[in-house]
Short mmCIF file of N, CA and C in Angstrom, two decimals:
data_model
loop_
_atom_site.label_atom_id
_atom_site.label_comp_id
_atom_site.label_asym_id
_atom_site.label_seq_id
_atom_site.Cartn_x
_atom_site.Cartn_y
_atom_site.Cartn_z
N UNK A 739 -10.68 -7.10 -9.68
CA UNK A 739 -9.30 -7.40 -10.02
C UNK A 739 -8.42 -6.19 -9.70
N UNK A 740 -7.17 -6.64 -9.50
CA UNK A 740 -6.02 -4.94 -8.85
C UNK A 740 -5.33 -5.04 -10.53
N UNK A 741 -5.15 -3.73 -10.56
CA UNK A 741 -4.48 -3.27 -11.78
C UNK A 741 -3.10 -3.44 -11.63
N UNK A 742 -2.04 -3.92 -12.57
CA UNK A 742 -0.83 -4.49 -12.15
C UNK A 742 -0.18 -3.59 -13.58
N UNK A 743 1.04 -2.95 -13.18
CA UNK A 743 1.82 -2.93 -14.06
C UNK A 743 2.92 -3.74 -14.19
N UNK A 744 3.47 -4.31 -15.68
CA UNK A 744 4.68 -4.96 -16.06
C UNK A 744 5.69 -4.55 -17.07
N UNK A 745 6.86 -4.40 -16.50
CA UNK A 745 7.94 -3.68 -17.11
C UNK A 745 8.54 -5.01 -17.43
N UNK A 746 8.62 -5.37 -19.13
CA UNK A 746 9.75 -6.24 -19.83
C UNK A 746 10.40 -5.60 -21.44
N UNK A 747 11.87 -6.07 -20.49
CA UNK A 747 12.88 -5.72 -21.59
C UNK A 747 12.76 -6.59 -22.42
N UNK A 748 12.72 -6.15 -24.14
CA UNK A 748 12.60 -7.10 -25.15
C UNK A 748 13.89 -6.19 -26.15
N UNK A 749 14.10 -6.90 -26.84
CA UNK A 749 14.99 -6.34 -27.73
C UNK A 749 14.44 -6.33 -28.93
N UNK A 750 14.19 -4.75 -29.21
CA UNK A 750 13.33 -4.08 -30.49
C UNK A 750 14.33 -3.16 -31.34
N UNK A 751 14.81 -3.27 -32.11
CA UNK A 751 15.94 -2.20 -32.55
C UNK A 751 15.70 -1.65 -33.24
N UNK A 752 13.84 -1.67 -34.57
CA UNK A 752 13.68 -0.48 -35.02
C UNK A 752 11.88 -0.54 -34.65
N UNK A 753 11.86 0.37 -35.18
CA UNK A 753 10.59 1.27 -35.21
C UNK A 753 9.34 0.42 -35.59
N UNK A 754 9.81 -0.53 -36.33
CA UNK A 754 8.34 -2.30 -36.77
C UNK A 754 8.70 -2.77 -36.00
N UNK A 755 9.61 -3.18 -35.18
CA UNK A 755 9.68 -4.23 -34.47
C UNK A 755 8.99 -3.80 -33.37
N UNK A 756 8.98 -2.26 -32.56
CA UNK A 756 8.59 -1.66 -31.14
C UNK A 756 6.79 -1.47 -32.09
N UNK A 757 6.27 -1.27 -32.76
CA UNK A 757 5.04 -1.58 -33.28
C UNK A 757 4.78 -2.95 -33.27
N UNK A 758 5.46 -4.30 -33.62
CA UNK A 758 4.39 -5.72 -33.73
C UNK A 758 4.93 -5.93 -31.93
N UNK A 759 5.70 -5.43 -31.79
CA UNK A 759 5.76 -5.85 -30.14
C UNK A 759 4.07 -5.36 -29.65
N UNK A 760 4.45 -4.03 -29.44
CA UNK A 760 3.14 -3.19 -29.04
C UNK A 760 1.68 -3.61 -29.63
N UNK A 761 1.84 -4.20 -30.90
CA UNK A 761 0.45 -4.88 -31.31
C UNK A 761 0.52 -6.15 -30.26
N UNK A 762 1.31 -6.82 -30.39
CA UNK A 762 1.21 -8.27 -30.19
C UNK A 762 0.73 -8.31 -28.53
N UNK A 763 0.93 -7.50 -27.66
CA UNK A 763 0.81 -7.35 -26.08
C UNK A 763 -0.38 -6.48 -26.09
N UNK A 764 -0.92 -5.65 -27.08
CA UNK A 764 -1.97 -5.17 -26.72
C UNK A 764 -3.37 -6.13 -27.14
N UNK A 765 -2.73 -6.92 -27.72
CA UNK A 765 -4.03 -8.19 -27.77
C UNK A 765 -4.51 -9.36 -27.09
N UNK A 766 -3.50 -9.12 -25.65
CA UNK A 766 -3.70 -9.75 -24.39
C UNK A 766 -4.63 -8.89 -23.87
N UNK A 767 -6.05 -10.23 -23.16
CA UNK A 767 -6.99 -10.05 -22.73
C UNK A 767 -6.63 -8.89 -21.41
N UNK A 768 -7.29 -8.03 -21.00
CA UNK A 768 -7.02 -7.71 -20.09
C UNK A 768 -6.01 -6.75 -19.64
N UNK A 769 -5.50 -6.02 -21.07
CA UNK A 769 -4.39 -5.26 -21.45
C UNK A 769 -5.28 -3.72 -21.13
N UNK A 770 -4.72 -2.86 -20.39
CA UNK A 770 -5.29 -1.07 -20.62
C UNK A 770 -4.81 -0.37 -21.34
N UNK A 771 -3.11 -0.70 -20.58
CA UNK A 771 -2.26 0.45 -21.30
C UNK A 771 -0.56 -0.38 -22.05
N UNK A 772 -0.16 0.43 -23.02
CA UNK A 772 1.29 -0.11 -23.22
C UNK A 772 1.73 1.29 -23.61
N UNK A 773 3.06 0.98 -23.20
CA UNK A 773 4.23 2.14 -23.81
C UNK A 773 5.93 1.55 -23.85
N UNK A 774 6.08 2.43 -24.27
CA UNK A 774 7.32 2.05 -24.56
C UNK A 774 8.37 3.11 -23.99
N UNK A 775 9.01 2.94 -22.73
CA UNK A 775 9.81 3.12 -22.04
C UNK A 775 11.48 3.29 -22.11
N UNK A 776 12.21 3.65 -21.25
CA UNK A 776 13.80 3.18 -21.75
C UNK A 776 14.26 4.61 -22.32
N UNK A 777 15.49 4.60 -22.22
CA UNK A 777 16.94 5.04 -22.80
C UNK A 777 16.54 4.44 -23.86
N UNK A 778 16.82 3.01 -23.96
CA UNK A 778 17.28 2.64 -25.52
C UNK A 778 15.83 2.20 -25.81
N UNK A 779 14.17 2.80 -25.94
CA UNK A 779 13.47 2.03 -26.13
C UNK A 779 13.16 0.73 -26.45
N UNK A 780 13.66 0.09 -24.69
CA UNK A 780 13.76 -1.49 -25.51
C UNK A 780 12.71 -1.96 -23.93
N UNK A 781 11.95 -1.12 -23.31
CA UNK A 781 11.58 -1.71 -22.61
C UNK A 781 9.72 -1.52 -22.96
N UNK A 782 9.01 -2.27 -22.52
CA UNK A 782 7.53 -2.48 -22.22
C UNK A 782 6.58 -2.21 -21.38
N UNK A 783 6.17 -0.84 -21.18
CA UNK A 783 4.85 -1.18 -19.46
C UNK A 783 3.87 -1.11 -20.11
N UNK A 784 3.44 -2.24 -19.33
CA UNK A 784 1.97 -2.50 -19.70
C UNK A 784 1.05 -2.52 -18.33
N UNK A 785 0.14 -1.95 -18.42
CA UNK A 785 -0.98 -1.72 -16.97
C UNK A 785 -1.78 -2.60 -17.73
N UNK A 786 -2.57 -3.51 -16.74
CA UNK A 786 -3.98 -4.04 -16.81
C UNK A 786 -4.18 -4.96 -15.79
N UNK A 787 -5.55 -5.32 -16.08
CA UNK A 787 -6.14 -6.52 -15.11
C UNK A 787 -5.60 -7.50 -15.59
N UNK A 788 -5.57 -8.50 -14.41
CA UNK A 788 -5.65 -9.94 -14.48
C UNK A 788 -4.95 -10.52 -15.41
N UNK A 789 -3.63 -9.26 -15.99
CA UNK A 789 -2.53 -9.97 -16.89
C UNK A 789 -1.69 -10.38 -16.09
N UNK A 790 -1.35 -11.34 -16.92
CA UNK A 790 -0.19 -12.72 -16.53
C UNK A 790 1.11 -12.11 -17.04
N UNK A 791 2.32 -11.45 -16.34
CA UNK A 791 3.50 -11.31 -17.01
C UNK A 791 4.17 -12.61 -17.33
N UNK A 792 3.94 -14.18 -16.94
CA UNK A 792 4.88 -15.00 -17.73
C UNK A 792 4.11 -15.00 -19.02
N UNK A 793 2.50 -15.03 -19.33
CA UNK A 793 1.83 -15.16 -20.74
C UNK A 793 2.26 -14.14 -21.45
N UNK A 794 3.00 -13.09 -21.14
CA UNK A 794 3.12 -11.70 -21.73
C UNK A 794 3.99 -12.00 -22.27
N UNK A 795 5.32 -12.61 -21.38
CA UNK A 795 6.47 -12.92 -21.99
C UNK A 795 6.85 -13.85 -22.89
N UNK A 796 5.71 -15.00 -22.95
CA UNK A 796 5.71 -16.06 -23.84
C UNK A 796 5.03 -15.62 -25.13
N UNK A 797 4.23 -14.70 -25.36
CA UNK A 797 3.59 -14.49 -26.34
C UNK A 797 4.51 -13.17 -27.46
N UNK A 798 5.24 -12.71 -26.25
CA UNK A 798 6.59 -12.01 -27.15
C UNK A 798 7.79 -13.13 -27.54
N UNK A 799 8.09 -14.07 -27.30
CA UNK A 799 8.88 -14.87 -27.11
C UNK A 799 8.58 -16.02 -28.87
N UNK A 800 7.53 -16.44 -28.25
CA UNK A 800 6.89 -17.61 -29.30
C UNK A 800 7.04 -17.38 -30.74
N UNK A 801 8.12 -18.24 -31.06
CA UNK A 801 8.08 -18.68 -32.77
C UNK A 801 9.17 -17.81 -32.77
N UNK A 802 9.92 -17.54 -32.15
CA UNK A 802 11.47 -16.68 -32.21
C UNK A 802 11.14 -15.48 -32.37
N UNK A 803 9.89 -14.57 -32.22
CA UNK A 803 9.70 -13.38 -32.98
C UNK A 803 10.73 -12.32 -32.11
N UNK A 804 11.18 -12.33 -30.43
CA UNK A 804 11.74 -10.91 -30.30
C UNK A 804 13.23 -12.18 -29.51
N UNK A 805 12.95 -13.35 -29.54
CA UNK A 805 14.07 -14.02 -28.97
C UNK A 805 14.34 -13.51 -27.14
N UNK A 806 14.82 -13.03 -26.61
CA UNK A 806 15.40 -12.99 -25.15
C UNK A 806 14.31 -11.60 -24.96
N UNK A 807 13.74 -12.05 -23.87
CA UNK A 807 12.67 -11.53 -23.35
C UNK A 807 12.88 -11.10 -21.69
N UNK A 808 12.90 -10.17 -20.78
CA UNK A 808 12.90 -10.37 -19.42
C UNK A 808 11.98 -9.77 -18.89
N UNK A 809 11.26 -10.01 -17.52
CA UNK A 809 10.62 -9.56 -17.11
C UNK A 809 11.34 -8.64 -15.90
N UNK A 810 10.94 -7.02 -15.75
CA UNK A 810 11.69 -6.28 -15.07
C UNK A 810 10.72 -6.27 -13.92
N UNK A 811 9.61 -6.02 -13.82
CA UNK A 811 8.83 -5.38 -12.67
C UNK A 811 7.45 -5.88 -12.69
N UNK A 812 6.91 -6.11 -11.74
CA UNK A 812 5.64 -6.64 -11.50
C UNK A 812 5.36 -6.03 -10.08
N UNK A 813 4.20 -5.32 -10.20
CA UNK A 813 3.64 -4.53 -9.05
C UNK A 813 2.06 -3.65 -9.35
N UNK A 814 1.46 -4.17 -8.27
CA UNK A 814 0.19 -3.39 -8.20
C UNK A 814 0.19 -1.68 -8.59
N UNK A 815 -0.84 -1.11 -9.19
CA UNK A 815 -1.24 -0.10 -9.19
C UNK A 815 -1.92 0.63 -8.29
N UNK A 816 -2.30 1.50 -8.07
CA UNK A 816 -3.22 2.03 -6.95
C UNK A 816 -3.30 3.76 -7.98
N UNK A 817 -4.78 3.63 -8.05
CA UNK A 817 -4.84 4.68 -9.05
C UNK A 817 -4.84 6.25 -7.85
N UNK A 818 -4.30 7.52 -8.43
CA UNK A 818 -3.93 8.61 -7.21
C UNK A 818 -4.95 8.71 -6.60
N UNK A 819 -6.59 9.36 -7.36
CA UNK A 819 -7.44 9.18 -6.65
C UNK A 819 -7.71 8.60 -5.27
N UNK A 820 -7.73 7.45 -5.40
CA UNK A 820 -8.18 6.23 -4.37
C UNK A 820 -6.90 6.75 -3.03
N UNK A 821 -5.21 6.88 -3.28
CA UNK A 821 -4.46 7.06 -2.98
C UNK A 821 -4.94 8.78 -1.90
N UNK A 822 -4.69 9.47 -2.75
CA UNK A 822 -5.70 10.91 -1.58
C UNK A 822 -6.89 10.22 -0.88
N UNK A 823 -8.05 9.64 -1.43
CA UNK A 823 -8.80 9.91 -0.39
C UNK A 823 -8.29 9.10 1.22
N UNK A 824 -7.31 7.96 0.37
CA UNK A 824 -6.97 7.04 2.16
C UNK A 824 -6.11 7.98 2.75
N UNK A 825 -5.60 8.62 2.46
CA UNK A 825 -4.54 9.81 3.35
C UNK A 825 -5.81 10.35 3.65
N UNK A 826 -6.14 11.16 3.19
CA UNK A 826 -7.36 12.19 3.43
C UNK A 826 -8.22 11.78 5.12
N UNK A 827 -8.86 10.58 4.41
CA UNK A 827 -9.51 9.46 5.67
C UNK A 827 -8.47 9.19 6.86
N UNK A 828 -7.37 8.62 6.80
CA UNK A 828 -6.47 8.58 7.61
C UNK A 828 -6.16 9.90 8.48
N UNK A 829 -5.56 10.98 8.02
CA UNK A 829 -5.75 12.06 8.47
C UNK A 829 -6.63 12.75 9.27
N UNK A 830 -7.78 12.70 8.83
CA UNK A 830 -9.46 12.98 9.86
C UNK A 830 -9.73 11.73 10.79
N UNK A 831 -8.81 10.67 10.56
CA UNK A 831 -9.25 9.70 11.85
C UNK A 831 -8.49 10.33 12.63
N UNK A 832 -6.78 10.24 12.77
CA UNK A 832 -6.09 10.93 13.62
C UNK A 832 -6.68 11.99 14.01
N UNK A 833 -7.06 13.22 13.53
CA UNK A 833 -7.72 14.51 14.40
C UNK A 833 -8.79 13.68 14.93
N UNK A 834 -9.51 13.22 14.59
CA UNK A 834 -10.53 12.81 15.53
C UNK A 834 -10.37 12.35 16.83
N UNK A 835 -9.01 11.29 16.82
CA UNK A 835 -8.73 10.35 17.79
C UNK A 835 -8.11 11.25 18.75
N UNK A 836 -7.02 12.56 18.38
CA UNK A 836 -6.55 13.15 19.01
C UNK A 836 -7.28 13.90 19.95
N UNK A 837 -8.70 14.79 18.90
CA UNK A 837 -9.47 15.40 19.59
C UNK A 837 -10.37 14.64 21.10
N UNK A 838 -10.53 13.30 20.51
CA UNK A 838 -11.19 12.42 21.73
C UNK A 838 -10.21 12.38 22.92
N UNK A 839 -9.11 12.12 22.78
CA UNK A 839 -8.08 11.90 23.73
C UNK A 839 -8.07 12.77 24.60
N UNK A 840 -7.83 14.35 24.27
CA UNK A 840 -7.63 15.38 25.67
C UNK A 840 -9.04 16.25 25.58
N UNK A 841 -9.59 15.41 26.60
CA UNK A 841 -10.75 15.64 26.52
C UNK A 841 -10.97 17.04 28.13
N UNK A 842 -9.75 17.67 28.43
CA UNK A 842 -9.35 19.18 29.14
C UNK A 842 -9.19 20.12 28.01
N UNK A 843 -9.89 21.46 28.54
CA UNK A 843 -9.76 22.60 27.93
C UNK A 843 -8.91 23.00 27.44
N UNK A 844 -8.55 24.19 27.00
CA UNK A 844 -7.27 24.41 26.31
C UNK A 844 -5.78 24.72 27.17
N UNK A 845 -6.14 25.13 28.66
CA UNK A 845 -5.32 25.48 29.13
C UNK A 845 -4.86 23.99 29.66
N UNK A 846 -3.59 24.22 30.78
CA UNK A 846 -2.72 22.39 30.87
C UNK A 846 -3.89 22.22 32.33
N UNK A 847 -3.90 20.84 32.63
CA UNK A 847 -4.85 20.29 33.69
C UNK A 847 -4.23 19.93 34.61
N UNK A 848 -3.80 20.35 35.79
CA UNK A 848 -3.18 19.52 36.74
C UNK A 848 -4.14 18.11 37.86
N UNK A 849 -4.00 17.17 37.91
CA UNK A 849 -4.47 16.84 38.61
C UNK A 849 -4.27 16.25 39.28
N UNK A 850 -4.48 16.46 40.98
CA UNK A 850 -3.68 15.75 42.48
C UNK A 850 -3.86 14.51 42.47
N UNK A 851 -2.99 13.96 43.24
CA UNK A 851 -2.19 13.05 43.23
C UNK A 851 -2.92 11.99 44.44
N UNK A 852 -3.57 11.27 44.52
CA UNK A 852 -4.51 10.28 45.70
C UNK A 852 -3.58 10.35 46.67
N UNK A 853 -3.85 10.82 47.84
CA UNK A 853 -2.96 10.45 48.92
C UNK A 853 -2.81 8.99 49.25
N UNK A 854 -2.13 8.09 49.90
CA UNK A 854 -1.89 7.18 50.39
C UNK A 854 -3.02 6.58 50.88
N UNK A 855 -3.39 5.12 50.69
CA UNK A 855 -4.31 4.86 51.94
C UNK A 855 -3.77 4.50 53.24
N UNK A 856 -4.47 4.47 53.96
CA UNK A 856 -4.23 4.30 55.74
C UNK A 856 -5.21 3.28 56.37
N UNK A 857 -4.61 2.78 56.91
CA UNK A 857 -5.70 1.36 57.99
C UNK A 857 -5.58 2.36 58.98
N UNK A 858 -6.62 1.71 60.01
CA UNK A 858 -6.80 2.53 61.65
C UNK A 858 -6.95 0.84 62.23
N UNK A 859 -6.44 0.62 63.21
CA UNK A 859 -6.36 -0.91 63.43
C UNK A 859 -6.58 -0.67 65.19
N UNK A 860 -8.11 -1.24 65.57
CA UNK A 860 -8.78 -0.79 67.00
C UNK A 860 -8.35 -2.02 67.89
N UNK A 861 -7.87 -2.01 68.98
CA UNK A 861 -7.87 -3.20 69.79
C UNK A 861 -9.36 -3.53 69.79
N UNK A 862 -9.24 -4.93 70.11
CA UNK A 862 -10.65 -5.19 70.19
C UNK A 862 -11.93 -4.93 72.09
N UNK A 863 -12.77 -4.45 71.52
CA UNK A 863 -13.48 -4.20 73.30
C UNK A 863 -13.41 -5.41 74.19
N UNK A 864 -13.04 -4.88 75.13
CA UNK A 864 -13.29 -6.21 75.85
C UNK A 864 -14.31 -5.55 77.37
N UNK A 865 -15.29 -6.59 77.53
CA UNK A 865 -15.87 -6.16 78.41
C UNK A 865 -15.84 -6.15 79.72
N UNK A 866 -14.19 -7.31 80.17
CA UNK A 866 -14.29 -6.87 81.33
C UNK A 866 -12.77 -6.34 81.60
N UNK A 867 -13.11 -5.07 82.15
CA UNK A 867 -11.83 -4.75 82.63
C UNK A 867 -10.94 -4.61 84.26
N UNK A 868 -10.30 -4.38 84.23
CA UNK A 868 -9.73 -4.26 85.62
C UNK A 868 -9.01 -2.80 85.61
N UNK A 869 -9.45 -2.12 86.65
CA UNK A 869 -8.49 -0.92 87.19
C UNK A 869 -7.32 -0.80 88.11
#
């Protein structure tokens, strides 16, 4: 599964309410991380697998508990790790590919230019002639 973070604005205005929020989303299956984000701490990221941001939003939503709910952001993770080594890899392919490419010494290579081809076009022998 790809790790997905989801940023939703809920409207929490004290300090129990940004706690049963934060309980209530961390008891979705599949939940890693939550915090609480924002200027006005009124927003939600949550990282995990195979979470559903509309179930996220319905389960803050349901039975009137936070009322108007939005979903801000939905986007894959890519943990840094993993992130260096594909640069890393990427990087040593290019030198590699480069190194294969000028496959001349260090100094510049000139090399001449094919002259033209040329036909030679023979009458044909004929064996009998006249003087």
């Amino acid at each position: 599964m790809v790790k997905k973070k989801i940023v939703i604005k809920v409207n929490m205005p004290s300090d129990e309410s940004r706690a049963k929020a934060m309980g209530l989303v961390s008891g979705v299956s599949g939940v890693i991380s939550v915090s609480i984000i924002g200027d006005g701490k009124d927003r939600l990221e949550v990282v995990g697998e195979g979470v559903d941001a509309v179930s996220l939003a319905c389960c803050l939503r349901g039975k009137k508990k936070f009322g108007h709910v939005e979903i801000l952001l939905v986007e894959d993770v890519k943990d840094k790790k993993k992130e260096e080594e594909e640069k890393k890899k990427k990087e040593e392919a290019a030198k590699k590919k480069r190194a294969e490419e000028c496959s001349c010494p260090g100094y510049p290579c000139y090399c001449h230019p094919r002259p033209p081809p040329y036909f030679v076009c023979e009458e044909p022998a004929t064996s009998c002639s006249i003087l």
